[in-house]
Every structure is written in C-alpha cells, then in structure tokens.
Short mmCIF file of C-alpha atoms and ligand atoms in Angstrom, two decimals:
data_model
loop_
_atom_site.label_atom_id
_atom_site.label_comp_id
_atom_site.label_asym_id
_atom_site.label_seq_id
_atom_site.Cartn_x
_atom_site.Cartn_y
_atom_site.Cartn_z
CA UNK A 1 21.27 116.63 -64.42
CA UNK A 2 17.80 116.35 -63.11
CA UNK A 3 19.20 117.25 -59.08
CA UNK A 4 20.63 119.92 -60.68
CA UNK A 5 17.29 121.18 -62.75
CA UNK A 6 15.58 120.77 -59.21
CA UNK A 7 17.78 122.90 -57.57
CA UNK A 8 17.94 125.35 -60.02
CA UNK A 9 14.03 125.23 -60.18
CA UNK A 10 14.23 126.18 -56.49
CA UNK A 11 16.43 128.85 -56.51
CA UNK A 12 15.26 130.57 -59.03
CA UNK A 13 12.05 130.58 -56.97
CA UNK A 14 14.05 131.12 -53.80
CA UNK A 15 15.72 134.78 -55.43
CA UNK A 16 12.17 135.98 -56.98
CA UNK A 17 14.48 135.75 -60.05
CA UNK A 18 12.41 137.89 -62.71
CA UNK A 19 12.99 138.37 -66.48
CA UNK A 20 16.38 139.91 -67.13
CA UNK A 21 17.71 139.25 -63.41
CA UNK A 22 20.66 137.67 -64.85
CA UNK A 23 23.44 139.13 -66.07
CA UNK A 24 25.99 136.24 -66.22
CA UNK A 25 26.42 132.90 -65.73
CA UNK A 26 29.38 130.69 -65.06
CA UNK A 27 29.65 127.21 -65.97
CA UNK A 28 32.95 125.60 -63.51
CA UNK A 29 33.54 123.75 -60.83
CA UNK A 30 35.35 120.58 -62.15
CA UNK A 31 35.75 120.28 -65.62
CA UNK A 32 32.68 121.65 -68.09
CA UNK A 33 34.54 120.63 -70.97
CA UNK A 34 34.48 116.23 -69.51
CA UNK A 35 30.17 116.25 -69.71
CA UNK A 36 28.48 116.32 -73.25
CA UNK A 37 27.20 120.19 -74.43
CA UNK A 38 23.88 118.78 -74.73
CA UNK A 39 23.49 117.81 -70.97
CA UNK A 40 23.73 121.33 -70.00
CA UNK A 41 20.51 122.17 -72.51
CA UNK A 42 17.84 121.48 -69.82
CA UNK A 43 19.63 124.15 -67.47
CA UNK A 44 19.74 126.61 -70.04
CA UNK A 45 16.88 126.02 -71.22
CA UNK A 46 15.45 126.81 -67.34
CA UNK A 47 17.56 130.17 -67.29
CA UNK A 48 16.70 131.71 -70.65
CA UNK A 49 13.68 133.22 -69.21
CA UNK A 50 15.82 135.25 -67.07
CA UNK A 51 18.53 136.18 -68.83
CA UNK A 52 19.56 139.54 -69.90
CA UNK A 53 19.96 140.63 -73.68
CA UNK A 54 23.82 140.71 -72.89
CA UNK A 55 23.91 138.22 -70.69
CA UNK A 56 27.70 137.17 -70.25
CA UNK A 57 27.69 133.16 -70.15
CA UNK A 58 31.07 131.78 -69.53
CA UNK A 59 32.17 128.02 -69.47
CA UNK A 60 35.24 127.14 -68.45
CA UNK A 61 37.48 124.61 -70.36
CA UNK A 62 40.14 122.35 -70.44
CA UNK A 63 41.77 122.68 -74.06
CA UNK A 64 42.32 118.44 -73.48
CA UNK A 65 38.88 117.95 -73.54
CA UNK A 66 37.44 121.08 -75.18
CA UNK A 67 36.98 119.80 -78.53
CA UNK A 68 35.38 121.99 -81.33
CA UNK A 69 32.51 119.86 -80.83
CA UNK A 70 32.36 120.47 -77.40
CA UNK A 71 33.10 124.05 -78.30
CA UNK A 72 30.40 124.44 -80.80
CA UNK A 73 27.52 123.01 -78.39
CA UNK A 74 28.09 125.57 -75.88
CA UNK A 75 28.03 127.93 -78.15
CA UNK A 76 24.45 126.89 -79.65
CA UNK A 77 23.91 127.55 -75.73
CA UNK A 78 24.08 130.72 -75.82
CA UNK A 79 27.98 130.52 -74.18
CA UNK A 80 30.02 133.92 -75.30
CA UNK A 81 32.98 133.55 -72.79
CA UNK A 82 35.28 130.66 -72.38
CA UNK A 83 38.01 130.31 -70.26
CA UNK A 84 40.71 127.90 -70.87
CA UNK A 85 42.53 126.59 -67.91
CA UNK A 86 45.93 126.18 -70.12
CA UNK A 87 48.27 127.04 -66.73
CA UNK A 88 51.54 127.04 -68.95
CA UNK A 89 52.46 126.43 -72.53
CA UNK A 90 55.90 124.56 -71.21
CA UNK A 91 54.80 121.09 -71.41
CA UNK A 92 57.77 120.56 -69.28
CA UNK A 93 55.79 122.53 -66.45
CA UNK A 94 52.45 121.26 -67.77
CA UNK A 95 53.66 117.71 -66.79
CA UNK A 96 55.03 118.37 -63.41
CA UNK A 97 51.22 120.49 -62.72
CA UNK A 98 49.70 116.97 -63.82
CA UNK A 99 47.84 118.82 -66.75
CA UNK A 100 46.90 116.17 -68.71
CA UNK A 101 46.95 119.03 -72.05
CA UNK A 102 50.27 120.08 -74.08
CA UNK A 103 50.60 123.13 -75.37
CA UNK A 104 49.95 122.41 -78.88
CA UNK A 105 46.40 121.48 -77.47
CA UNK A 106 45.67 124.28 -75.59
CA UNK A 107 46.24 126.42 -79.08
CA UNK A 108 44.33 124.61 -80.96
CA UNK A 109 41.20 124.80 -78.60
CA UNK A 110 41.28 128.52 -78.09
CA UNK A 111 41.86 129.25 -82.00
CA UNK A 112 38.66 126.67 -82.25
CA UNK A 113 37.13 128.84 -79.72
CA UNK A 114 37.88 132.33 -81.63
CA UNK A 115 36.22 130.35 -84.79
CA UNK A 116 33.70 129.16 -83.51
CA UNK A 117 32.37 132.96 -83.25
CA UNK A 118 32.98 133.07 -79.13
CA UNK A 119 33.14 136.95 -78.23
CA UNK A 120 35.21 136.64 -75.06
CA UNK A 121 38.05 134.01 -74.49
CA UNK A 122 40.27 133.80 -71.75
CA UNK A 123 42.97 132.10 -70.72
CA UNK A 124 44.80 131.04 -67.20
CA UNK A 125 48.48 131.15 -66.33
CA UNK A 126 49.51 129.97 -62.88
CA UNK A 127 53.19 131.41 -61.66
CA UNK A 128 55.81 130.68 -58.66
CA UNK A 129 55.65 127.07 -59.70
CA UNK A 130 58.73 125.77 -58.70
CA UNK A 131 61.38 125.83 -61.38
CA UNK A 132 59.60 129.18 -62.66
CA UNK A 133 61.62 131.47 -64.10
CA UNK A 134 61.32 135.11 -65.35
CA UNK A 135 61.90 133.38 -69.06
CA UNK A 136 59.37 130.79 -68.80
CA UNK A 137 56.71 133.16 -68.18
CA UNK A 138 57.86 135.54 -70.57
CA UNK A 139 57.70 133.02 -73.01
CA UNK A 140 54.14 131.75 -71.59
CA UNK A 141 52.80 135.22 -71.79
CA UNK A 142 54.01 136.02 -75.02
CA UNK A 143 52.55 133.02 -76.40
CA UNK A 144 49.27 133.58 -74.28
CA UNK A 145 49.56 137.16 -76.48
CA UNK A 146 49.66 135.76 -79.93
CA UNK A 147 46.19 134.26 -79.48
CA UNK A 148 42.60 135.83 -80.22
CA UNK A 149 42.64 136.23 -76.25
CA UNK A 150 40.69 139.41 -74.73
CA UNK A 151 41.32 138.69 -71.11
CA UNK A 152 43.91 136.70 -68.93
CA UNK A 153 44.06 135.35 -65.28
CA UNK A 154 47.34 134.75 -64.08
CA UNK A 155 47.51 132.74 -60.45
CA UNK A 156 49.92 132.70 -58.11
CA UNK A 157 50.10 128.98 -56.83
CA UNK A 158 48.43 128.33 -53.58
CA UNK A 159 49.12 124.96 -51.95
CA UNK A 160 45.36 124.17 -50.80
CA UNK A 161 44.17 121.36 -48.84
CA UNK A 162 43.00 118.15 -50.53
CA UNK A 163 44.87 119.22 -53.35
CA UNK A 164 47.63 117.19 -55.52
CA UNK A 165 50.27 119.81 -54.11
CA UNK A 166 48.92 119.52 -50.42
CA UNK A 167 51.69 117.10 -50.08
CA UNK A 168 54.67 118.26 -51.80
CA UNK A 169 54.56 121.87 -50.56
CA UNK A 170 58.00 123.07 -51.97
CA UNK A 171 55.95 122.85 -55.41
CA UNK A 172 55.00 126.38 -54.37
CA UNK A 173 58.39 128.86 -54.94
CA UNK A 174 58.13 132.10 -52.74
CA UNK A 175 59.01 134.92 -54.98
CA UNK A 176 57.23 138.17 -54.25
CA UNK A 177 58.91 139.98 -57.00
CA UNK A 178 57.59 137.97 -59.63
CA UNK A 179 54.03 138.53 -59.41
CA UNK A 180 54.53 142.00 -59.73
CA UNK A 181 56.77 141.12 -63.00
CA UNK A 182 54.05 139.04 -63.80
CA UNK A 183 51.44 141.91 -63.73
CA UNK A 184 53.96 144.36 -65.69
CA UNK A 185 54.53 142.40 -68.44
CA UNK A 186 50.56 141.55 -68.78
CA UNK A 187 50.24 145.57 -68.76
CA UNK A 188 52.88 145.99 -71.14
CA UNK A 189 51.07 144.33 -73.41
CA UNK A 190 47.60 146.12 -73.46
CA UNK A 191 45.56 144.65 -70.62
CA UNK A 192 44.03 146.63 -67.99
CA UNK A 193 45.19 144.95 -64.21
CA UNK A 194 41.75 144.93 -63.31
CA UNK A 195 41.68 142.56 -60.28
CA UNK A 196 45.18 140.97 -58.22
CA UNK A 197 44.66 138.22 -60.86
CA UNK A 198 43.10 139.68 -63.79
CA UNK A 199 43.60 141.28 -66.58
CA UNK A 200 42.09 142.36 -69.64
CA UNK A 201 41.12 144.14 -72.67
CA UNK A 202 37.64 142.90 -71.24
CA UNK A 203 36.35 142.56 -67.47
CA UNK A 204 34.65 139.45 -66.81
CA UNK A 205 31.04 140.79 -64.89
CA UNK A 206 31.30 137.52 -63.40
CA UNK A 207 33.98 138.35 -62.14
CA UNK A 208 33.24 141.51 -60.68
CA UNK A 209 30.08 140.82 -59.40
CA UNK A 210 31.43 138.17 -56.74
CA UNK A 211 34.16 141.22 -55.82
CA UNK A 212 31.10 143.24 -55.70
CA UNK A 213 29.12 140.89 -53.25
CA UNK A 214 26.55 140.74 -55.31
CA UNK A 215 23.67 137.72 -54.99
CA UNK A 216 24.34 134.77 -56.77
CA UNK A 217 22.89 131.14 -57.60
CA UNK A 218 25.02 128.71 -56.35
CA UNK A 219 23.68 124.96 -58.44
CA UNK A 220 25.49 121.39 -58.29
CA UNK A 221 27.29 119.92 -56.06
CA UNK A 222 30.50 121.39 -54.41
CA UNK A 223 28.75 125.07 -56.02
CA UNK A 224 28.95 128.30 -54.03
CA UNK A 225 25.61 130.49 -53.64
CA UNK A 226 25.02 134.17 -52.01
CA UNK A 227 22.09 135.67 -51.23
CA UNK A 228 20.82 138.53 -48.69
CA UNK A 229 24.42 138.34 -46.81
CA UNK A 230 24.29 134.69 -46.44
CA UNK A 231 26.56 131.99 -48.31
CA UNK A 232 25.19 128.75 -48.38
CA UNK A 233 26.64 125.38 -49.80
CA UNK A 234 24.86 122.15 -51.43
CA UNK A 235 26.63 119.40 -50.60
CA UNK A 236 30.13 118.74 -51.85
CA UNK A 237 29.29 114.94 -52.57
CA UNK A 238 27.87 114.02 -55.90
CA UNK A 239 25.64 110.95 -54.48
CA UNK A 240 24.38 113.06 -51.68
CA UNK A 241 23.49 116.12 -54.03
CA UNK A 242 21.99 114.09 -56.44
CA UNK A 243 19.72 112.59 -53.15
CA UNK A 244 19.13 115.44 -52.14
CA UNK A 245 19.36 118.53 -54.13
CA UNK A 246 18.10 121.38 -51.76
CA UNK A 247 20.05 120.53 -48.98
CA UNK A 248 22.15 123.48 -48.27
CA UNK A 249 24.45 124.56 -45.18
CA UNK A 250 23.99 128.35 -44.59
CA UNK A 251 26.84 130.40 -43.61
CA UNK A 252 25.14 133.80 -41.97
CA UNK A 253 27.74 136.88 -42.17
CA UNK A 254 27.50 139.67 -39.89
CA UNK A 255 27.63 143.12 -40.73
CA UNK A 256 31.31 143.06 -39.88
CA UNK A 257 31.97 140.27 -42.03
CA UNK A 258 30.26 141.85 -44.89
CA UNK A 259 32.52 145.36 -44.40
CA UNK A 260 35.55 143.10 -43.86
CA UNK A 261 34.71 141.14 -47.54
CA UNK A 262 33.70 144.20 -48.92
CA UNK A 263 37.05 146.27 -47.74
CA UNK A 264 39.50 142.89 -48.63
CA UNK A 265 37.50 143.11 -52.12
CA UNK A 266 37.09 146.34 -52.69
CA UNK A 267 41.23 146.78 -52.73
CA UNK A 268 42.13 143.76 -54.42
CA UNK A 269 40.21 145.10 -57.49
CA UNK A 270 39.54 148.32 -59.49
CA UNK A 271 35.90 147.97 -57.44
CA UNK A 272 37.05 150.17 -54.59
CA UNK A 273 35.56 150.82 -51.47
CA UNK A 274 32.51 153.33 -50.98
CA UNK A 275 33.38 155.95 -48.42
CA UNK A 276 29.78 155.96 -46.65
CA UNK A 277 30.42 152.39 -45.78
CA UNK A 278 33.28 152.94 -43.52
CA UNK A 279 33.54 154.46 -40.25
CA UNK A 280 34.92 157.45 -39.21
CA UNK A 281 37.89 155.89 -38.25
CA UNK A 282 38.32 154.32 -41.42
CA UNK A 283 37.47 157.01 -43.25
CA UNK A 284 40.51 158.71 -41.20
CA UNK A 285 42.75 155.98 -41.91
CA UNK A 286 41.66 155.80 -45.55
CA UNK A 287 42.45 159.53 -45.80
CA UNK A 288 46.17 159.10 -44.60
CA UNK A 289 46.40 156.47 -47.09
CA UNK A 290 45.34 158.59 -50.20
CA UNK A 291 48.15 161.21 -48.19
CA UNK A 292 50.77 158.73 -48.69
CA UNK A 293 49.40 157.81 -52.01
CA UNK A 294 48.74 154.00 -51.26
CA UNK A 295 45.22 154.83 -51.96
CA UNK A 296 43.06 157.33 -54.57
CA UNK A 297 39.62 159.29 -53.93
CA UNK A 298 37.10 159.69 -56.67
CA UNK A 299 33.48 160.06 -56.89
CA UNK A 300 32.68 158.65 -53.35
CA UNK A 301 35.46 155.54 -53.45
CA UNK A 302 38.86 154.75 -52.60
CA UNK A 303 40.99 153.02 -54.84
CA UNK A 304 44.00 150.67 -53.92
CA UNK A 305 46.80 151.71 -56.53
CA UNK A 306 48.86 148.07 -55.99
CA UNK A 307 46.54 145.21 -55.64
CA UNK A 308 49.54 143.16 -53.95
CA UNK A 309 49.92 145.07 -50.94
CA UNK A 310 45.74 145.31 -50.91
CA UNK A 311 46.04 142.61 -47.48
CA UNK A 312 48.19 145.09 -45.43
CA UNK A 313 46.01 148.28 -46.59
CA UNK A 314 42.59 146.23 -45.69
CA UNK A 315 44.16 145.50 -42.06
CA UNK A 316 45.27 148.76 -41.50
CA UNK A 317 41.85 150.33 -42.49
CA UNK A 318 40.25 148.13 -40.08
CA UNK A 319 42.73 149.33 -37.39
C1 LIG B 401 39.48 130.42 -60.78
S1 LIG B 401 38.94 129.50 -62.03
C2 LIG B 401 39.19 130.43 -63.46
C3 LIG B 401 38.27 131.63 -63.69
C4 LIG B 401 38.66 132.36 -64.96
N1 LIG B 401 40.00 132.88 -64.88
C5 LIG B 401 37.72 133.45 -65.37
O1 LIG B 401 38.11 134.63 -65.47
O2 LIG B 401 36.56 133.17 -65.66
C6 LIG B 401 40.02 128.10 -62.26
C7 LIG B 401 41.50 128.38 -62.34
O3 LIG B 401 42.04 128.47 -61.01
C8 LIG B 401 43.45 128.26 -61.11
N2 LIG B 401 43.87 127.39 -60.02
C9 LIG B 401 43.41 126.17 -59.74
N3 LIG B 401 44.06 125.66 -58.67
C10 LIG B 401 44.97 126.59 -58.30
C11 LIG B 401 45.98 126.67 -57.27
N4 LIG B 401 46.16 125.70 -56.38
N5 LIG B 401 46.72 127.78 -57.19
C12 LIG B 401 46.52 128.80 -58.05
N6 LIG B 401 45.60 128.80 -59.04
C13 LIG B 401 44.85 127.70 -59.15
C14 LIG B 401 43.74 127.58 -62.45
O4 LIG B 401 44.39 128.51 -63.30
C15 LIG B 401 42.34 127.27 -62.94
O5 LIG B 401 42.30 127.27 -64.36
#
C-alpha cells in the first residue's frame, strides 16, 4: 500500500488537488472486497483533505468475499456506494461465468450492505451469456428488484482479450433484441436508463463524470488516470508498480479524439452533446437527426433517444 500512498501523494500534487476537489471516488480494479478494510485507511486517510461534503465513495464488491466485516470497514471509511458484481442469481449461470459466489451469497451481502447504513448499493447483471434466456433474466431482474438496490448495471458480454472467455468465444450469444428487453424491463420497474448500461433510481457521479471527460486520478497498478486531455497508465504489473510507482505511459489525445470521445459519450448517456462543440456540419447532421427524431434539442444539447443505436448516430455525426 505504500507504492500506492506514493503515487497518490504525487498526484494529488500533480492535479493542484485543493480542498473539496473531489467529488467521488471509486475503489475497483480487481477485487476490493479480497484486501483487508483497514489497508485502504492510509489512502483515505490521504484523500479526506480533499473530499467534498457529499463526496460519493464507491467500492466495488464481490458478495463471496464481501463479508459484513469487510462491509462494515469500508463503511467506517467513509464508503456510501457499493457495487456488487453478482452477474446472475442462476447459480447454474454463475458456475459456467466461473463466479466463485451463489446466489444465496450475493443476497446476503447486499442486505448486509443496506444494514450496514450504505446509502447507495448497486448491483451488476451481465446478459447474452450463452444459454440466456428471456426467463432467466426476468427472473434475475426480478430478484435484483426485491433488494434494497437504488441503481443497476446490466452488461452485455464482451469477449475481451486475456480474458477467461477469450478462448471459448461462442460463450458470447448474439441477440440484439435482448438488450433492448433487457433495458425495458429495468424501466418497467422504476429505474431511469441513464447510460447504455445503467440504470437507476440514483446516477452514479462516478459514473458520469468519466462520460463527461472529466479529470481523474488514476492510483495502483493496472488503474486508469485523465488529466488535461491526456490518459496515462501506471504499470499493469504489481512488482513493477510497487518498484516504481510514478511510472506512467501517457496517451496524448488530439482535439479530434477528444470530440470523437465526447460525441461516442455524449450519446451513449443522458450527458448529451453540447451544440457549440460541433461543427457546422455536425450541427447540420445533428439537426436532421432531431428531424427524424433519433435525436432531441434542449438547452444547448442533443440528446440520443436509444442508447443502442448511439454507435451508428456518433458515425454519422462525424460524417
Ligand atoms: C464495470 S465495473 C462495475 C461498475 C459498477 N456497475 C458501478 O456502477 O459502479 C465491473 C463489472 O464489469 C462487468 N464485466 C466484467 N467483465 C465483463 C465482460 N467481459 N463483459 C461484460 N461485462 C463485464 C461485470 O458485471 C463487473 O461486475
């Protein structure tokens, strides 16, 4: 923990970070809920300073591991969000994603969580697993329903590299129609579709702030970090990061990159895009859309009214 207390020390530094700079923080990566509550205390303890009143603090967790203990100690923290990574509660299909949870587990840790005081909990589903069906997930989402849950990710499966599916790629089923089923019955149900995969009686600011390409510290190793339109990277192996904390590789994006993240983001969310940062081309474009009623005008933005076709609507804008 002490490479990551030095890089932390450095950033902080690095973004002139100034009392009540930060509005959320996101504990993730791997799995938060495998390393001891208390190890985390000497970070927090470095990012109180700079914290706002109402800071959001989310861990994620993995209900096998996410014991009340575990539970409570973030808490004392200062965590108010948790996010479970429950996936499914068929412990058929938990099995076959190699979840080492069931579903009795995952219950148990998110009514812990909802005892324990925690004023946002979350949950993920992931869909077009093969063998999905539209009465699996019903089941999985009414079940997600009947807990003290105020927001919900549900994932389509991607088959990613260096991944346990990487091999077996017919783990991933190709049904379109179902993640727009998917969405509907999460609407049904009370939750605002706030981004393609989100949902929610809440909005994670977390959340929204990477659609919003806003800065971010990026500590430990395999994190993430933004800052002034440049990503940068600490190293992805633990020995190395722990050598050598500070080492970053920087990932400079262009103007046109920046538009292109912002436009792609912009449409898969309820963020939008702002008008005065397209050109008059795109603005054309975007008009014709809002014409044809792919796309809505308020207040300066446009808004994308079906996050799954938000790809073909971001290509066409930039013609
Ligand atoms: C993206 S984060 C969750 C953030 C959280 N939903 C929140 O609002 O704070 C981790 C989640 O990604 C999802 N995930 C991991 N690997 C995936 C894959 N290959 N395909 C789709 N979803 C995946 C899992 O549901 C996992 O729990």
């Amino acid at each position: 923990m002490q490479a990551l207390s030095r890089q932390l020390e450095f950033e902080l530094e690095r973004f002139d970070a100034k009392a009540g700079d930060i509005e959320s923080v996101f504990v993730g990566g791997g799995t938060p809920s495998t390393v001891d509550a208390d190890m985390y205390a000497a970070t927090f303890d470095l990012i109180a300073p700079y914290l706002q009143d109402n800071a959001e603090i989310t861990t994620e967790a993995n209900p096998n591991s996410a014991s009340a203990k575990w539970l409570s100690g973030m808490r004392e923290l200062g965590v108010n969000r948790v996010s479970f990574g429950v996936q499914s509660f068929d412990d058929g299909k938990l099995k076959a994603l190699n979840r080492a949870h069931n579903s009795t587990q995952a219950k148990e840790a998110i009514i812990n969580a909802d005892k324990l005081g925690f004023e946002h909990i979350s949950l993920d589903l992931i869909y077009n697993f093969q063998g999905d069906s539209k009465e699996l997930l019903k089941s999985d989402i009414d079940q997600a329903f009947e807990l003290p849950i105020d927001h919900l990710s549900a994932y389509e499966l991607t088959i990613e590299q260096n991944t346990p599916f990487y091999a077996t790629p017919q783990a991933k089923q190709d049904d379109e129609e179902l993640a727009f089923w998917v969405a509907e019955e999460i609407t049904h149900r009370g939750f605002e579709h706030y981004e393609i995969s989100n949902f929610g009686k809440y909005q994670s600011r977390h959340n929204r702030g990477y659609w919003m390409l806003k800065d971010y510290i990026g500590i430990g190793a395999g994190a993430v970090g933004f800052r002034q339109n440049e990503r940068y990277y600490p190293q992805t192996n633990i020995e190395a990061f722990i050598q050598d904390p500070l080492k970053v590789s920087v990932e400079h994006l262009s103007s046109n990159e920046i538009l292109t993240e912002k436009i792609f983001l912009g449409l898969r969310s309820n963020i939008g895009i702002q008008q005065d940062i397209l050109n008059n081309d795109m603005q054309q474009r975007a008009k014709i859309a809002v014409n044809e009623d792919k796309l809505t005008y308020r207040d300066g933005y446009f808004y994308n009214k079906n996050y799954f076709i938000s790809d073909e609507i971001a290509l066409y804008l930039l013609g």
